[in-house]
Amino acid sequence: MIKPTIAFVGIGRMGANMARRLKSQGFAVTAVHDARRESAEKLAVEIGATACDSLAAVTAAAQIIITVVTDDAAQVGLFAGTGDSLLLGARGRTFINCATLSPSTHLEVEKRAEKAGAHSLEACMASSINQALAGTLYLMCGGKKAVFDSVRDVLIPLSDEGKLLRYIGATGQAAQVKALVNMVMNINTAGLAEGLGLAAALGLDLKTVMEVFSQTGANSRVLATDGEDMVNRDHACFFSAAHAAKDSGIALKLAEEKGLDLLLAAATKAQYDKMIALGLGELDKSGIAELTFPGRSPK
């Protein structure tokens, strides 16, 4: 079977490692584009791609274009109706959009792509940069089932040979589930930071506390991923506080639309908003412990 050509728009920590992974699996990654031209050129040299100056050039260079950008505004900008756009010459192309976005944005992108004769799929990721490179991303996909089926062979090597690949349903539904995933993850992270912060204030041995947590109802996935980092103040960024605030905001907007008042989600977002206000937004989400451990909180 002939593998489709692939291009990437947005080659930060996640996008770059996904491009490397697909290249290692025998796919021709023909083009990359990023707002940071230097980053695009560096990755292009590494994987044998072209660093495109324009979005239209990206579309011209590949059959499947994977986008991994920061937020709704950036995503909509890629599919602009005027000026440089991925939609120029897009007939027959398929766009796989991997950022955590509002469901309404995925719906708008799909509408614009179809008008241009192209296809669109949301492929929301619930993993981090190490998993992107290893090809063990948990991928939640939304869109037309036929479109999903048409790009399965590209998604399988990114998702542990398809073991971590899930078709959720119609466009927007994967984004809804991803918003819930990150909302609950963020709540768990904030709760862990408060628990360990209080333990530190009580003078308890934090290693013992974390061991007890791991064997009781206080256990959580973030205990394994963030607990030691909180204690050691190692907040190298895998998932930033700024992204945590954005994603909790997406979930809260969905809740508002349904008339729900999510107090824990709102309190957690307020903590991550505080980190941003204090200049800590680019720390990993584990950096929320800087607000809860005694003697750490910035003035």
XYZ file of C-alpha atoms in Angstrom:
299
model
C 0.000 0.000 0.000
C 1.285 3.459 -0.908
C 1.429 5.682 2.156
C 0.009 9.201 1.852
C 2.255 12.219 2.073
C 2.007 14.142 5.354
C 2.567 17.759 6.350
C 2.488 19.443 9.750
C 1.391 22.912 10.788
C 2.448 23.716 14.347
C 5.658 21.958 15.323
C 6.012 22.717 18.988
C 6.770 19.974 21.474
C 3.887 17.751 20.334
C 3.787 18.425 16.603
C 7.526 17.983 16.108
C 7.573 14.630 17.876
C 4.550 13.405 15.926
C 6.341 14.340 12.701
C 9.448 12.466 13.855
C 7.343 9.434 14.729
C 5.619 9.252 11.354
C 8.931 9.779 9.559
C 10.404 6.849 11.524
C 7.463 4.700 10.450
C 8.135 5.194 6.768
C 5.792 8.078 5.980
C 6.961 10.886 3.728
C 6.638 14.029 5.850
C 7.031 16.475 3.020
C 6.383 19.883 4.619
C 6.322 21.676 7.949
C 5.183 25.148 8.918
C 5.352 27.089 12.153
C 5.060 30.691 13.259
C 8.641 30.282 14.454
C 10.453 29.995 11.133
C 13.690 28.848 12.763
C 11.970 25.877 14.406
C 10.418 24.839 11.097
C 13.749 25.026 9.289
C 15.521 23.003 11.972
C 12.948 20.200 11.938
C 12.783 20.228 8.145
C 16.506 19.535 7.927
C 16.208 16.765 10.512
C 13.401 14.837 8.804
C 14.012 15.747 5.171
C 10.985 18.014 4.754
C 10.486 21.482 3.309
C 9.933 24.411 5.665
C 7.099 26.248 3.936
C 6.690 29.991 4.197
C 2.964 29.879 3.446
C 0.010 27.760 4.480
C -1.003 27.308 0.845
C 2.400 25.767 0.146
C 1.810 23.245 2.935
C -1.474 22.166 1.379
C 0.164 21.837 -2.018
C 2.896 19.616 -0.573
C 0.860 16.826 1.039
C -2.307 14.769 0.918
C -2.871 14.871 4.690
C -2.156 17.942 6.798
C -1.919 17.562 10.572
C -2.406 20.721 12.612
C -1.260 21.129 16.220
C -1.778 24.751 17.269
C -2.415 26.522 20.548
C -6.017 27.686 20.618
C -9.268 28.405 18.776
C -8.078 31.643 17.215
C -4.943 30.042 15.822
C -6.919 27.104 14.432
C -9.532 29.253 12.706
C -6.736 31.405 11.302
C -5.279 28.424 9.479
C -8.548 28.034 7.592
C -9.133 31.692 6.786
C -11.497 32.596 3.989
C -9.149 35.243 2.603
C -5.402 35.632 2.315
C -2.994 32.797 2.988
C -4.888 29.707 4.087
C -4.706 25.927 4.188
C -7.908 25.980 2.152
C -6.175 27.279 -0.982
C -5.988 24.362 -3.393
C -7.394 22.069 -0.705
C -9.756 19.968 -2.810
C -9.197 16.295 -1.992
C -6.987 17.020 1.014
C -7.685 15.780 4.550
C -6.951 17.862 7.621
C -6.383 16.146 10.980
C -6.684 18.704 13.752
C -5.050 17.647 17.015
C -5.193 20.701 19.276
C -7.497 20.937 22.286
C -10.161 23.302 20.981
C -13.757 24.274 21.570
C -16.157 21.841 19.873
C -17.632 24.743 17.922
C -14.229 25.440 16.378
C -13.959 21.896 15.046
C -17.436 22.257 13.552
C -16.480 25.536 11.882
C -13.268 24.075 10.479
C -15.165 21.079 9.094
C -17.690 23.390 7.416
C -14.969 25.482 5.795
C -12.990 22.427 4.691
C -16.023 20.800 3.083
C -16.847 24.017 1.261
C -13.350 23.866 -0.228
C -13.813 20.228 -1.247
C -11.620 18.894 1.560
C -12.174 16.725 4.628
C -11.576 17.396 8.310
C -11.173 15.201 11.385
C -10.572 16.082 15.008
C -7.989 13.860 16.681
C -7.718 15.057 20.267
C -4.666 13.891 22.188
C -4.633 12.846 25.846
C -0.916 12.288 26.206
C 2.335 14.240 26.292
C 5.521 14.812 24.322
C 7.194 11.517 25.239
C 4.177 9.563 24.011
C 4.132 11.585 20.778
C 7.653 10.447 19.957
C 7.073 6.867 21.098
C 3.834 6.562 19.122
C 1.709 5.885 22.188
C -0.686 8.816 22.056
C -4.244 8.286 23.264
C -6.251 9.677 20.352
C -9.956 10.542 20.515
C -11.392 11.226 17.091
C -14.524 13.005 15.965
C -15.981 13.610 12.544
C -17.476 11.628 9.719
C -16.728 7.924 10.155
C -15.684 7.600 6.521
C -13.041 10.293 7.022
C -11.786 8.574 10.168
C -11.540 5.261 8.330
C -9.657 6.888 5.461
C -6.821 8.094 7.737
C -6.644 5.189 10.199
C -3.343 4.035 8.719
C -1.798 7.387 9.642
C -3.241 7.407 13.158
C -2.373 3.799 14.035
C 1.417 4.301 14.321
C 0.769 7.308 16.566
C -1.478 5.367 18.972
C 0.334 2.176 19.990
C -0.602 0.408 16.778
C -4.198 1.488 17.190
C -4.666 0.178 20.736
C -5.103 3.752 21.970
C -7.186 4.999 19.037
C -10.862 5.737 19.709
C -13.589 6.963 17.371
C -15.906 8.978 19.622
C -18.573 10.164 17.203
C -19.675 13.200 15.235
C -17.595 16.345 14.894
C -17.283 18.141 18.231
C -17.880 15.093 20.404
C -14.207 14.152 20.712
C -13.468 17.740 21.729
C -16.166 17.509 24.376
C -14.630 14.342 25.812
C -11.136 15.875 25.697
C -12.399 18.915 27.595
C -13.768 16.593 30.275
C -10.502 14.650 30.438
C -8.456 17.782 30.989
C -10.975 19.302 33.383
C -10.843 16.244 35.651
C -7.053 15.965 35.285
C -6.653 19.602 36.278
C -8.927 19.153 39.304
C -6.924 16.107 40.375
C -3.675 18.027 39.948
C -4.917 20.937 42.043
C -6.213 18.544 44.708
C -2.889 16.712 44.876
C -1.012 19.998 45.210
C -3.232 20.996 48.142
C -2.883 17.589 49.813
C 0.896 17.559 49.539
C 1.098 21.224 50.496
C -0.844 20.562 53.677
C 1.280 17.487 54.388
C 4.406 19.632 54.069
C 2.946 22.234 56.427
C 2.230 19.476 58.960
C 5.842 18.328 58.790
C 4.950 14.884 57.425
C 7.361 12.834 55.351
C 6.150 13.468 51.818
C 7.528 10.240 50.405
C 5.498 8.310 52.963
C 2.422 10.415 52.257
C 2.667 9.748 48.524
C 3.086 6.019 49.151
C -0.046 6.038 51.308
C -1.920 8.041 48.679
C -0.963 5.467 46.042
C -2.588 2.637 48.013
C -5.772 4.423 49.022
C -8.650 6.465 47.647
C -6.279 9.422 47.283
C -4.547 7.703 44.378
C -4.706 9.264 40.916
C -2.832 9.261 37.633
C -1.376 12.666 38.432
C 0.160 11.303 41.625
C 2.404 9.166 39.423
C 3.126 11.876 36.868
C 3.321 15.004 39.047
C 3.758 14.051 42.711
C 7.547 13.934 42.867
C 7.807 16.971 40.607
C 5.658 18.940 43.059
C 7.862 17.923 45.976
C 11.121 18.536 44.088
C 9.899 21.739 42.412
C 10.739 20.257 39.015
C 8.231 21.914 36.693
C 9.830 21.306 33.304
C 6.935 21.777 30.929
C 5.063 18.841 29.460
C 1.605 20.425 29.773
C 1.663 24.077 30.743
C -0.396 25.853 33.364
C -1.556 28.215 30.614
C -2.937 25.289 28.626
C -4.564 23.896 31.769
C -6.368 27.202 32.288
C -7.483 27.275 28.641
C -8.781 23.723 28.690
C -10.633 24.104 31.986
C -12.198 27.196 30.443
C -13.474 25.153 27.493
C -15.134 22.703 29.888
C -16.655 25.501 31.960
C -18.138 27.094 28.847
C -19.733 23.754 27.925
C -21.118 23.498 31.461
C -22.515 27.017 31.259
C -24.283 26.158 28.009
C -25.970 23.256 29.817
C -26.858 25.284 32.911
C -24.394 23.501 35.205
C -22.338 25.152 37.942
C -19.045 23.249 38.289
C -17.498 24.627 41.465
C -14.386 22.466 41.518
C -13.584 23.137 37.873
C -14.038 26.875 38.422
C -11.804 26.884 41.501
C -9.128 24.945 39.628
C -9.200 27.324 36.686
C -8.855 30.223 39.124
C -5.661 28.646 40.459
C -4.178 28.252 36.997
C -5.267 31.787 36.101
C -3.394 32.933 39.213
C -0.268 31.171 37.975
C -0.531 33.035 34.681
C -0.977 36.347 36.522
C 2.148 35.582 38.563
C 4.184 34.865 35.447
C 4.164 31.093 36.011
C 1.930 30.131 33.109
C 4.681 28.360 31.159
C 5.549 26.053 34.041
C 4.179 22.537 33.849
C 0.768 22.034 35.430
C 2.611 20.534 38.431
C 3.722 24.105 39.142
C 0.364 24.675 40.811
C 2.151 23.312 43.890
C 4.000 26.644 44.029
C 0.695 28.130 45.187
C 0.013 25.541 47.896
C 3.285 24.499 49.541
C 4.245 26.599 52.570
C 6.823 29.295 51.858
C 6.647 29.005 48.077
C 3.869 31.253 46.836
C 5.278 34.246 44.910
C 4.315 37.686 46.128
